[in-house]
Tab-separated table of C-alpha atoms in Angstrom:
chain	number	residue	atom	x	y	z
R	1	UNK	CA	55.046	103.508	98.132
R	2	UNK	CA	54.884	106.949	98.235
R	3	UNK	CA	50.944	106.651	98.110
R	4	UNK	CA	50.640	104.224	100.471
R	5	UNK	CA	53.143	106.690	102.747
R	6	UNK	CA	51.060	109.938	101.754
R	7	UNK	CA	47.482	107.990	103.222
R	8	UNK	CA	49.555	106.881	106.087
R	9	UNK	CA	50.556	110.434	106.986
R	10	UNK	CA	47.168	111.889	106.174
R	11	UNK	CA	45.101	108.716	108.496
R	12	UNK	CA	47.316	109.850	111.545
R	13	UNK	CA	46.954	113.734	110.624
R	14	UNK	CA	42.734	112.883	110.883
R	15	UNK	CA	43.252	110.785	114.195
R	16	UNK	CA	45.443	113.340	115.337
R	17	UNK	CA	42.424	116.317	114.720
R	18	UNK	CA	40.144	114.187	115.662
R	19	UNK	CA	41.854	113.294	119.588
R	20	UNK	CA	42.739	117.057	119.939
R	21	UNK	CA	39.021	117.894	119.526
R	22	UNK	CA	38.337	115.177	121.906
R	23	UNK	CA	40.488	116.670	123.882
R	24	UNK	CA	39.664	120.323	123.744
R	25	UNK	CA	36.228	119.008	124.344
R	26	UNK	CA	36.652	117.191	127.084
R	27	UNK	CA	38.609	120.282	128.809
R	28	UNK	CA	35.964	122.343	127.951
R	29	UNK	CA	33.392	119.947	129.590
R	30	UNK	CA	35.395	119.630	132.508
R	31	UNK	CA	36.041	123.547	132.698
R	32	UNK	CA	31.928	123.960	132.619
R	33	UNK	CA	31.554	121.287	135.302
R	34	UNK	CA	33.942	123.290	137.893
R	35	UNK	CA	31.979	126.272	137.027
R	36	UNK	CA	28.512	125.096	138.017
R	37	UNK	CA	30.447	124.047	141.467
R	38	UNK	CA	30.444	126.357	144.158
R	39	UNK	CA	33.722	127.815	145.252
R	40	UNK	CA	33.924	128.296	149.356
R	41	UNK	CA	36.642	129.820	150.824
R	42	UNK	CA	37.803	129.767	154.842
R	43	UNK	CA	40.180	132.343	155.768
R	44	UNK	CA	41.055	130.858	159.341
R	45	UNK	CA	44.418	129.443	161.019
R	46	UNK	CA	45.130	126.683	162.276
R	47	UNK	CA	41.393	124.972	162.488
R	48	UNK	CA	41.239	126.041	158.952
R	49	UNK	CA	44.343	124.227	157.914
R	50	UNK	CA	44.322	121.092	159.496
R	51	UNK	CA	40.755	120.615	158.965
R	52	UNK	CA	41.634	120.002	155.469
R	53	UNK	CA	38.965	120.922	153.678
R	54	UNK	CA	40.301	120.486	150.172
R	55	UNK	CA	39.205	116.904	150.340
R	56	UNK	CA	35.882	117.855	152.462
R	57	UNK	CA	33.815	116.969	148.905
R	58	UNK	CA	35.525	113.078	149.438
R	59	UNK	CA	35.153	113.037	152.532
R	60	UNK	CA	31.553	114.474	152.298
R	61	UNK	CA	30.481	112.706	148.998
R	62	UNK	CA	29.218	115.451	147.798
R	63	UNK	CA	30.861	116.815	144.427
R	64	UNK	CA	28.776	120.030	144.361
R	65	UNK	CA	31.398	122.513	146.317
R	66	UNK	CA	34.977	123.228	145.462
R	67	UNK	CA	36.919	123.976	149.184
R	68	UNK	CA	40.030	125.941	150.032
R	69	UNK	CA	41.534	127.582	153.046
R	70	UNK	CA	43.827	130.116	153.390
R	71	UNK	CA	45.817	130.898	156.681
R	72	UNK	CA	46.316	134.214	158.056
R	73	UNK	CA	48.022	134.012	161.620
R	74	UNK	CA	46.863	136.871	163.380
R	75	UNK	CA	43.565	137.787	164.359
R	76	UNK	CA	43.869	140.851	161.736
R	77	UNK	CA	43.143	138.978	158.259
R	78	UNK	CA	42.873	142.528	156.168
R	79	UNK	CA	45.948	141.634	154.077
R	80	UNK	CA	44.924	138.153	153.262
R	81	UNK	CA	41.444	139.262	152.499
R	82	UNK	CA	42.687	141.905	150.073
R	83	UNK	CA	44.342	139.314	148.737
R	84	UNK	CA	41.570	136.691	147.760
R	85	UNK	CA	39.954	139.841	146.534
R	86	UNK	CA	42.371	140.639	143.836
R	87	UNK	CA	42.488	137.192	142.241
R	88	UNK	CA	43.015	136.045	140.109
R	89	UNK	CA	46.154	138.805	140.114
R	90	UNK	CA	48.718	137.442	142.978
R	91	UNK	CA	50.828	139.841	145.252
R	92	UNK	CA	54.123	139.404	144.356
R	93	UNK	CA	56.824	137.716	146.887
R	94	UNK	CA	60.387	136.902	145.968
R	95	UNK	CA	59.687	133.104	147.040
R	96	UNK	CA	59.301	129.786	145.523
R	97	UNK	CA	55.910	129.222	145.727
R	98	UNK	CA	55.496	132.680	144.145
R	99	UNK	CA	57.303	131.829	141.219
R	100	UNK	CA	55.555	128.011	141.451
R	101	UNK	CA	52.657	129.876	140.602
R	102	UNK	CA	53.154	130.757	137.423
R	103	UNK	CA	52.675	127.160	136.038
R	104	UNK	CA	49.639	126.737	137.692
R	105	UNK	CA	46.108	127.544	137.298
R	106	UNK	CA	45.098	131.414	138.463
R	107	UNK	CA	43.588	131.455	141.710
R	108	UNK	CA	39.704	131.492	141.109
R	109	UNK	CA	37.397	134.166	143.249
R	110	UNK	CA	35.517	132.266	146.007
R	111	UNK	CA	31.553	132.664	145.765
R	112	UNK	CA	31.548	132.487	149.361
R	113	UNK	CA	34.444	133.433	151.996
R	114	UNK	CA	33.878	131.927	155.549
R	115	UNK	CA	35.975	134.115	158.193
R	116	UNK	CA	37.068	132.240	160.920
R	117	UNK	CA	39.092	133.050	164.483
R	118	UNK	CA	40.729	131.123	166.424
R	119	UNK	CA	40.912	130.524	170.226
R	120	UNK	CA	44.026	131.803	170.252
R	121	UNK	CA	43.641	135.377	169.848
R	122	UNK	CA	41.675	135.393	173.157
R	123	UNK	CA	42.002	137.387	175.561
R	124	UNK	CA	42.270	140.035	173.116
R	125	UNK	CA	40.851	143.879	172.311
R	126	UNK	CA	37.097	142.628	171.568
R	127	UNK	CA	36.280	146.113	170.336
R	128	UNK	CA	38.744	145.962	167.886
R	129	UNK	CA	37.815	142.548	166.747
R	130	UNK	CA	34.273	143.762	166.265
R	131	UNK	CA	34.962	146.821	164.545
R	132	UNK	CA	37.438	144.460	162.127
R	133	UNK	CA	34.625	141.660	161.647
R	134	UNK	CA	32.299	144.460	160.344
R	135	UNK	CA	34.535	145.957	158.220
R	136	UNK	CA	35.235	142.711	156.519
R	137	UNK	CA	31.986	141.829	156.285
R	138	UNK	CA	31.380	144.971	153.871
R	139	UNK	CA	34.251	144.838	152.017
R	140	UNK	CA	33.591	140.839	151.260
R	141	UNK	CA	29.644	141.823	150.323
R	142	UNK	CA	31.043	145.023	148.040
R	143	UNK	CA	32.643	142.649	146.229
R	144	UNK	CA	29.571	140.799	145.976
R	145	UNK	CA	30.750	137.426	147.162
R	146	UNK	CA	28.364	135.573	149.779
R	147	UNK	CA	29.843	136.044	153.642
R	148	UNK	CA	29.679	133.466	156.159
R	149	UNK	CA	30.935	133.510	159.814
R	150	UNK	CA	32.032	130.852	162.176
R	151	UNK	CA	32.138	131.006	166.248
R	152	UNK	CA	35.305	130.563	167.730
R	153	UNK	CA	35.729	126.947	168.966
R	154	UNK	CA	36.122	127.159	172.691
R	155	UNK	CA	39.007	125.348	174.693
R	156	UNK	CA	38.794	122.984	177.846
R	157	UNK	CA	38.322	123.587	181.213
R	158	UNK	CA	42.339	123.075	182.153
R	159	UNK	CA	43.387	125.066	178.950
R	160	UNK	CA	40.744	127.898	179.786
R	161	UNK	CA	42.369	127.661	183.442
R	162	UNK	CA	46.076	128.923	182.333
R	163	UNK	CA	44.681	132.007	181.190
R	164	UNK	CA	42.838	134.283	182.730
R	165	UNK	CA	40.308	135.720	180.800
R	166	UNK	CA	40.601	133.158	177.999
R	167	UNK	CA	37.195	131.695	177.903
R	168	UNK	CA	35.393	134.536	179.260
R	169	UNK	CA	36.075	136.756	175.771
R	170	UNK	CA	35.306	133.781	173.827
R	171	UNK	CA	32.055	133.551	175.002
R	172	UNK	CA	31.665	137.335	175.411
R	173	UNK	CA	32.421	137.262	171.086
R	174	UNK	CA	30.529	134.349	170.285
R	175	UNK	CA	27.796	135.862	171.540
R	176	UNK	CA	28.506	138.875	169.485
R	177	UNK	CA	28.764	137.294	166.604
R	178	UNK	CA	25.806	135.208	166.615
R	179	UNK	CA	23.157	138.412	167.260
R	180	UNK	CA	25.478	140.033	164.658
R	181	UNK	CA	25.097	137.330	162.027
R	182	UNK	CA	21.529	137.869	162.974
R	183	UNK	CA	20.934	141.378	162.414
R	184	UNK	CA	22.885	141.054	158.729
R	185	UNK	CA	21.127	138.168	157.787
R	186	UNK	CA	24.573	136.147	157.352
R	187	UNK	CA	25.372	132.566	157.291
R	188	UNK	CA	26.717	131.314	160.873
R	189	UNK	CA	28.576	127.914	161.002
R	190	UNK	CA	28.379	127.542	164.994
R	191	UNK	CA	31.498	125.682	165.854
R	192	UNK	CA	31.018	126.547	169.502
R	193	UNK	CA	27.690	125.098	169.468
R	194	UNK	CA	28.785	121.826	167.794
R	195	UNK	CA	31.905	121.222	169.891
R	196	UNK	CA	30.915	122.590	173.626
R	197	UNK	CA	30.094	120.193	176.654
R	198	UNK	CA	26.445	122.230	176.579
R	199	UNK	CA	25.043	125.483	176.658
R	200	UNK	CA	25.746	126.507	180.215
R	201	UNK	CA	29.526	124.875	180.325
R	202	UNK	CA	30.739	126.227	177.426
R	203	UNK	CA	34.037	124.773	177.269
R	204	UNK	CA	35.519	122.414	174.603
R	205	UNK	CA	34.158	118.778	175.264
R	206	UNK	CA	37.866	116.924	176.589
R	207	UNK	CA	37.186	114.375	174.142
R	208	UNK	CA	37.880	116.651	170.689
R	209	UNK	CA	41.001	118.214	171.699
R	210	UNK	CA	44.259	116.585	169.981
R	211	UNK	CA	45.842	116.934	173.643
R	212	UNK	CA	47.124	120.389	174.220
R	213	UNK	CA	42.983	121.992	174.950
R	214	UNK	CA	43.119	124.113	172.287
R	215	UNK	CA	43.597	122.025	168.985
R	216	UNK	CA	41.345	119.505	167.715
R	217	UNK	CA	41.187	115.927	166.822
R	218	UNK	CA	39.842	113.463	163.868
R	219	UNK	CA	36.504	112.970	166.020
R	220	UNK	CA	35.776	117.032	166.314
R	221	UNK	CA	36.586	117.044	162.585
R	222	UNK	CA	34.037	114.747	161.757
R	223	UNK	CA	31.782	117.045	163.886
R	224	UNK	CA	32.675	120.061	161.999
R	225	UNK	CA	32.174	118.389	158.492
R	226	UNK	CA	28.338	117.577	159.313
R	227	UNK	CA	28.049	121.026	160.209
R	228	UNK	CA	29.303	122.180	157.547
R	229	UNK	CA	27.856	119.961	154.892
R	230	UNK	CA	24.551	120.775	156.393
R	231	UNK	CA	24.457	124.395	156.071
R	232	UNK	CA	25.706	123.524	152.454
R	233	UNK	CA	22.780	122.234	152.080
R	234	UNK	CA	20.177	124.151	153.335
R	235	UNK	CA	21.703	127.257	152.099
R	236	UNK	CA	23.079	126.420	148.685
R	237	UNK	CA	19.814	124.359	147.488
R	238	UNK	CA	20.247	123.927	143.821
């Protein structure tokens, strides 16, 4: 009886060892697959949040990328950018989300950071806006991370009429951003061009707003998905 018990124990031990080996091998394979994917992070606000980029690989049926969005609810995104660049460390905050973070994988450094601003910050100090953008680009490049830029999504004609100088500020900023990206050889996601009425009437098409003339609906995000996927496929060829 003792002999049978010993045999059963040895068999269980062997099976447990083999199972653990398979689990370690499976984990190692999964980690290797994740390491081979490009990590792309969008630093923005409402558009970045509602776009739901985390689910972009499933929507686009393209599993070559890992997407993430970080929201900073003001034009100046310096603090949010510095938090990203200190990864895998986290900035201390006495909040539930910070405590919960200890039980989750450490945040990974992205391979690419996309900087995107919102129409809510216009009109504004364009001189300061440009200086900050140049500062962020240099900071990201110095960290050996690739940077992409995105034009500001315009507003509808009706929304522009409510705030003097809003659409003019967006247009001037986007024109500068295109020229700056071209001069610095930076990849540009031209969201304005994808969603505006035309090159002359540079307002957001009415059919792309969720109703307030500023925020976007699903049809608009479907178009932005295509812009993003096309850019990834052109710029990130294996």
